[in-house]
Amino acid sequence: MTQDGEGLAPFNALPETDAVAALLDCCSAPAWARAVASGRPYATVEVLLETADAVLAELSESEIDRALDGHPRIGDRPDTAASVREQAAVATAGDSIRDALAEGNRAYEQRFGHIYLVCATDKSGAELLELLHARLGNDLQTERRVMRTELAKINRIRLRRLLGAAA
């Protein structure tokens, strides 16, 4: 990808409804997708990524919950190509790790009321389990902040992939 991004021009040129649909594949919060799409045209990939982060930071908690709805539990069977790629290392984890992740997911959801979201790209099942256990010690406010940071990382990866695919 060039500095300005080979796929940025095609993304900028998409009709609004197509841009929103493409962005919803990155993050399932409709308000986020609409706001990022409405910011076009973007001069550089970095400006797009910074805008996406800024929009995410301002989303209501209900919109963040909608974003979470677009992600499978860590260790569950992913339902999108993006999640399959992102959780690839978990797919090869042994039964003990997968069972521990399932148990940890239940404890996390009971404690925080939403799925355990983490940027799983390039992390093993054991690493994801260790992070889950560490995050169970967070208070609700801290955990929501950590989860938003992880969501921003995932969005950035998916946006870069979108632009690469758009080229």
PDB file of C-alpha atoms in Angstrom:
ATOM      1  CA  MET A   1       0.000   0.000   0.000  1.00  0.00           C
ATOM      2  CA  THR A   2       1.314   3.431  -0.840  1.00  0.00           C
ATOM      3  CA  GLN A   3       1.529   6.234   1.713  1.00  0.00           C
ATOM      4  CA  ASP A   4      -1.910   7.456   0.649  1.00  0.00           C
ATOM      5  CA  GLY A   5      -3.216   3.927   0.300  1.00  0.00           C
ATOM      6  CA  GLU A   6      -3.944   2.260  -3.015  1.00  0.00           C
ATOM      7  CA  GLY A   7      -7.487   1.517  -1.907  1.00  0.00           C
ATOM      8  CA  LEU A   8      -8.229   4.945  -0.482  1.00  0.00           C
ATOM      9  CA  ALA A   9      -9.327   6.538  -3.758  1.00  0.00           C
ATOM     10  CA  PRO A  10     -11.825   3.756  -4.551  1.00  0.00           C
ATOM     11  CA  PHE A  11     -13.119   3.918  -0.967  1.00  0.00           C
ATOM     12  CA  ASN A  12     -13.517   7.683  -1.199  1.00  0.00           C
ATOM     13  CA  ALA A  13     -15.427   7.242  -4.483  1.00  0.00           C
ATOM     14  CA  LEU A  14     -17.941   4.685  -3.203  1.00  0.00           C
ATOM     15  CA  PRO A  15     -21.575   5.754  -3.067  1.00  0.00           C
ATOM     16  CA  GLU A  16     -22.553   6.601   0.515  1.00  0.00           C
ATOM     17  CA  THR A  17     -24.644   3.461   1.052  1.00  0.00           C
ATOM     18  CA  ASP A  18     -21.831   1.229  -0.244  1.00  0.00           C
ATOM     19  CA  ALA A  19     -19.264   2.970   1.962  1.00  0.00           C
ATOM     20  CA  VAL A  20     -21.469   2.536   5.028  1.00  0.00           C
ATOM     21  CA  ALA A  21     -22.008  -1.142   4.179  1.00  0.00           C
ATOM     22  CA  ALA A  22     -18.256  -1.679   3.784  1.00  0.00           C
ATOM     23  CA  LEU A  23     -17.591   0.078   7.070  1.00  0.00           C
ATOM     24  CA  LEU A  24     -20.211  -2.026   8.850  1.00  0.00           C
ATOM     25  CA  ASP A  25     -18.055  -5.034   7.933  1.00  0.00           C
ATOM     26  CA  CYS A  26     -15.286  -3.361   9.941  1.00  0.00           C
ATOM     27  CA  CYS A  27     -17.423  -2.293  12.898  1.00  0.00           C
ATOM     28  CA  SER A  28     -21.104  -3.096  13.304  1.00  0.00           C
ATOM     29  CA  ALA A  29     -22.001   0.169  15.059  1.00  0.00           C
ATOM     30  CA  PRO A  30     -24.197   1.999  12.527  1.00  0.00           C
ATOM     31  CA  ALA A  31     -23.437   5.444  13.966  1.00  0.00           C
ATOM     32  CA  TRP A  32     -19.702   4.769  13.580  1.00  0.00           C
ATOM     33  CA  ALA A  33     -20.065   3.583   9.979  1.00  0.00           C
ATOM     34  CA  ARG A  34     -22.225   6.562   8.989  1.00  0.00           C
ATOM     35  CA  ALA A  35     -19.907   9.083  10.646  1.00  0.00           C
ATOM     36  CA  VAL A  36     -16.751   7.621   9.116  1.00  0.00           C
ATOM     37  CA  ALA A  37     -18.377   7.422   5.678  1.00  0.00           C
ATOM     38  CA  SER A  38     -19.559  11.015   5.921  1.00  0.00           C
ATOM     39  CA  GLY A  39     -15.983  12.189   6.530  1.00  0.00           C
ATOM     40  CA  ARG A  40     -14.919  11.255   3.012  1.00  0.00           C
ATOM     41  CA  PRO A  41     -12.918  12.045   1.044  1.00  0.00           C
ATOM     42  CA  TYR A  42      -9.906  11.213   3.195  1.00  0.00           C
ATOM     43  CA  ALA A  43      -6.541  12.606   2.118  1.00  0.00           C
ATOM     44  CA  THR A  44      -4.536   9.748   3.650  1.00  0.00           C
ATOM     45  CA  VAL A  45      -5.054   6.396   5.309  1.00  0.00           C
ATOM     46  CA  GLU A  46      -3.780   7.864   8.565  1.00  0.00           C
ATOM     47  CA  VAL A  47      -6.435  10.589   8.494  1.00  0.00           C
ATOM     48  CA  LEU A  48      -9.084   7.904   7.952  1.00  0.00           C
ATOM     49  CA  LEU A  49      -7.735   5.840  10.863  1.00  0.00           C
ATOM     50  CA  GLU A  50      -7.557   8.864  13.159  1.00  0.00           C
ATOM     51  CA  THR A  51     -11.109   9.824  12.230  1.00  0.00           C
ATOM     52  CA  ALA A  52     -12.312   6.270  12.883  1.00  0.00           C
ATOM     53  CA  ASP A  53     -10.656   6.352  16.322  1.00  0.00           C
ATOM     54  CA  ALA A  54     -12.152   9.759  17.141  1.00  0.00           C
ATOM     55  CA  VAL A  55     -15.635   8.684  16.096  1.00  0.00           C
ATOM     56  CA  LEU A  56     -15.329   5.513  18.173  1.00  0.00           C
ATOM     57  CA  ALA A  57     -14.225   7.500  21.212  1.00  0.00           C
ATOM     58  CA  GLU A  58     -17.411   9.569  21.020  1.00  0.00           C
ATOM     59  CA  LEU A  59     -19.869   6.700  20.523  1.00  0.00           C
ATOM     60  CA  SER A  60     -22.566   6.148  23.109  1.00  0.00           C
ATOM     61  CA  GLU A  61     -22.432   3.008  25.191  1.00  0.00           C
ATOM     62  CA  SER A  62     -25.427   1.613  23.291  1.00  0.00           C
ATOM     63  CA  GLU A  63     -23.551   2.042  19.993  1.00  0.00           C
ATOM     64  CA  ILE A  64     -20.499   0.356  21.507  1.00  0.00           C
ATOM     65  CA  ASP A  65     -22.768  -2.527  22.488  1.00  0.00           C
ATOM     66  CA  ARG A  66     -23.917  -2.718  18.855  1.00  0.00           C
ATOM     67  CA  ALA A  67     -20.263  -2.886  17.815  1.00  0.00           C
ATOM     68  CA  LEU A  68     -19.729  -5.760  20.258  1.00  0.00           C
ATOM     69  CA  ASP A  69     -22.665  -7.610  18.709  1.00  0.00           C
ATOM     70  CA  GLY A  70     -20.578  -7.938  15.544  1.00  0.00           C
ATOM     71  CA  HIS A  71     -17.897 -10.023  17.252  1.00  0.00           C
ATOM     72  CA  PRO A  72     -18.008 -13.699  18.217  1.00  0.00           C
ATOM     73  CA  ARG A  73     -16.728 -14.831  21.593  1.00  0.00           C
ATOM     74  CA  ILE A  74     -13.041 -15.604  21.656  1.00  0.00           C
ATOM     75  CA  GLY A  75     -12.812 -19.325  21.019  1.00  0.00           C
ATOM     76  CA  ASP A  76     -16.287 -19.691  19.484  1.00  0.00           C
ATOM     77  CA  ARG A  77     -16.638 -20.543  15.828  1.00  0.00           C
ATOM     78  CA  PRO A  78     -16.079 -17.227  13.998  1.00  0.00           C
ATOM     79  CA  ASP A  79     -18.888 -16.239  11.657  1.00  0.00           C
ATOM     80  CA  THR A  80     -17.049 -13.795   9.394  1.00  0.00           C
ATOM     81  CA  ALA A  81     -13.866 -14.007   7.340  1.00  0.00           C
ATOM     82  CA  ALA A  82     -12.381 -11.196   9.427  1.00  0.00           C
ATOM     83  CA  SER A  83     -13.008 -13.057  12.682  1.00  0.00           C
ATOM     84  CA  VAL A  84     -11.616 -16.278  11.214  1.00  0.00           C
ATOM     85  CA  ARG A  85      -8.370 -14.449  10.350  1.00  0.00           C
ATOM     86  CA  GLU A  86      -8.213 -12.646  13.676  1.00  0.00           C
ATOM     87  CA  GLN A  87      -8.801 -15.774  15.766  1.00  0.00           C
ATOM     88  CA  ALA A  88      -6.726 -18.119  13.619  1.00  0.00           C
ATOM     89  CA  ALA A  89      -4.391 -19.043  16.482  1.00  0.00           C
ATOM     90  CA  VAL A  90      -7.312 -19.954  18.737  1.00  0.00           C
ATOM     91  CA  ALA A  91      -8.591 -22.428  16.162  1.00  0.00           C
ATOM     92  CA  THR A  92      -5.440 -24.489  16.659  1.00  0.00           C
ATOM     93  CA  ALA A  93      -5.431 -24.267  20.470  1.00  0.00           C
ATOM     94  CA  GLY A  94      -5.823 -27.454  22.445  1.00  0.00           C
ATOM     95  CA  ASP A  95      -9.019 -28.496  24.163  1.00  0.00           C
ATOM     96  CA  SER A  96      -7.807 -27.341  27.582  1.00  0.00           C
ATOM     97  CA  ILE A  97      -7.210 -23.782  26.309  1.00  0.00           C
ATOM     98  CA  ARG A  98     -10.506 -23.718  24.439  1.00  0.00           C
ATOM     99  CA  ASP A  99     -12.378 -25.004  27.511  1.00  0.00           C
ATOM    100  CA  ALA A 100     -10.655 -22.437  29.730  1.00  0.00           C
ATOM    101  CA  LEU A 101     -11.545 -19.669  27.265  1.00  0.00           C
ATOM    102  CA  ALA A 102     -15.194 -20.772  27.294  1.00  0.00           C
ATOM    103  CA  GLU A 103     -15.219 -20.736  31.088  1.00  0.00           C
ATOM    104  CA  GLY A 104     -13.415 -17.389  31.174  1.00  0.00           C
ATOM    105  CA  ASN A 105     -15.851 -15.922  28.642  1.00  0.00           C
ATOM    106  CA  ARG A 106     -18.765 -16.899  30.883  1.00  0.00           C
ATOM    107  CA  ALA A 107     -17.114 -15.334  33.945  1.00  0.00           C
ATOM    108  CA  TYR A 108     -16.261 -12.184  31.992  1.00  0.00           C
ATOM    109  CA  GLU A 109     -19.783 -11.797  30.617  1.00  0.00           C
ATOM    110  CA  GLN A 110     -21.279 -12.310  34.055  1.00  0.00           C
ATOM    111  CA  ARG A 111     -18.944  -9.689  35.537  1.00  0.00           C
ATOM    112  CA  PHE A 112     -19.143  -7.053  32.792  1.00  0.00           C
ATOM    113  CA  GLY A 113     -22.369  -7.780  30.902  1.00  0.00           C
ATOM    114  CA  HIS A 114     -20.788  -8.045  27.457  1.00  0.00           C
ATOM    115  CA  ILE A 115     -18.446 -10.277  25.505  1.00  0.00           C
ATOM    116  CA  TYR A 116     -14.709 -10.299  26.101  1.00  0.00           C
ATOM    117  CA  LEU A 117     -13.361  -8.274  23.199  1.00  0.00           C
ATOM    118  CA  VAL A 118      -9.670  -8.294  22.489  1.00  0.00           C
ATOM    119  CA  CYS A 119      -7.601  -7.734  19.372  1.00  0.00           C
ATOM    120  CA  ALA A 120      -6.770 -11.402  18.789  1.00  0.00           C
ATOM    121  CA  THR A 121      -4.602 -10.926  15.708  1.00  0.00           C
ATOM    122  CA  ASP A 122      -1.263 -12.709  16.148  1.00  0.00           C
ATOM    123  CA  LYS A 123      -2.099 -13.859  19.680  1.00  0.00           C
ATOM    124  CA  SER A 124      -2.205 -17.495  20.744  1.00  0.00           C
ATOM    125  CA  GLY A 125      -5.075 -18.996  22.646  1.00  0.00           C
ATOM    126  CA  ALA A 126      -2.909 -19.062  25.764  1.00  0.00           C
ATOM    127  CA  GLU A 127      -2.100 -15.345  25.388  1.00  0.00           C
ATOM    128  CA  LEU A 128      -5.780 -14.500  24.956  1.00  0.00           C
ATOM    129  CA  LEU A 129      -6.648 -16.541  28.034  1.00  0.00           C
ATOM    130  CA  GLU A 130      -3.958 -14.764  30.064  1.00  0.00           C
ATOM    131  CA  LEU A 131      -5.296 -11.369  28.949  1.00  0.00           C
ATOM    132  CA  LEU A 132      -8.844 -12.424  29.807  1.00  0.00           C
ATOM    133  CA  HIS A 133      -7.828 -13.443  33.331  1.00  0.00           C
ATOM    134  CA  ALA A 134      -5.950 -10.159  33.812  1.00  0.00           C
ATOM    135  CA  ARG A 135      -8.918  -8.114  32.630  1.00  0.00           C
ATOM    136  CA  LEU A 136     -11.319  -9.890  34.991  1.00  0.00           C
ATOM    137  CA  GLY A 137      -9.600  -7.853  37.730  1.00  0.00           C
ATOM    138  CA  ASN A 138     -10.664  -4.542  36.165  1.00  0.00           C
ATOM    139  CA  ASP A 139     -13.535  -2.449  37.470  1.00  0.00           C
ATOM    140  CA  LEU A 140     -16.385  -1.800  35.009  1.00  0.00           C
ATOM    141  CA  GLN A 141     -15.218   1.677  33.983  1.00  0.00           C
ATOM    142  CA  THR A 142     -11.629   0.562  33.389  1.00  0.00           C
ATOM    143  CA  GLU A 143     -12.784  -2.471  31.432  1.00  0.00           C
ATOM    144  CA  ARG A 144     -15.051  -0.406  29.161  1.00  0.00           C
ATOM    145  CA  ARG A 145     -12.069   1.828  28.410  1.00  0.00           C
ATOM    146  CA  VAL A 146      -9.814  -1.170  27.688  1.00  0.00           C
ATOM    147  CA  MET A 147     -12.506  -2.757  25.504  1.00  0.00           C
ATOM    148  CA  ARG A 148     -12.892   0.464  23.464  1.00  0.00           C
ATOM    149  CA  THR A 149      -9.109   0.508  22.919  1.00  0.00           C
ATOM    150  CA  GLU A 150      -9.208  -3.101  21.716  1.00  0.00           C
ATOM    151  CA  LEU A 151     -12.142  -2.290  19.433  1.00  0.00           C
ATOM    152  CA  ALA A 152     -10.157   0.598  17.920  1.00  0.00           C
ATOM    153  CA  LYS A 153      -7.238  -1.782  17.201  1.00  0.00           C
ATOM    154  CA  ILE A 154      -9.582  -4.246  15.486  1.00  0.00           C
ATOM    155  CA  ASN A 155     -11.216  -1.457  13.477  1.00  0.00           C
ATOM    156  CA  ARG A 156      -7.813  -0.239  12.278  1.00  0.00           C
ATOM    157  CA  ILE A 157      -6.833  -3.724  11.111  1.00  0.00           C
ATOM    158  CA  ARG A 158     -10.138  -4.170   9.319  1.00  0.00           C
ATOM    159  CA  LEU A 159      -9.991  -0.704   7.739  1.00  0.00           C
ATOM    160  CA  ARG A 160      -6.507  -1.377   6.392  1.00  0.00           C
ATOM    161  CA  ARG A 161      -7.706  -4.695   4.987  1.00  0.00           C
ATOM    162  CA  LEU A 162     -10.758  -2.959   3.449  1.00  0.00           C
ATOM    163  CA  LEU A 163      -8.507  -0.472   1.700  1.00  0.00           C
ATOM    164  CA  GLY A 164      -6.204  -3.205   0.493  1.00  0.00           C
ATOM    165  CA  ALA A 165      -9.177  -5.137  -0.871  1.00  0.00           C
ATOM    166  CA  ALA A 166     -10.579  -1.988  -2.466  1.00  0.00           C
ATOM    167  CA  ALA A 167      -7.399  -1.467  -4.498  1.00  0.00           C
TER     168      ALA A 167
END
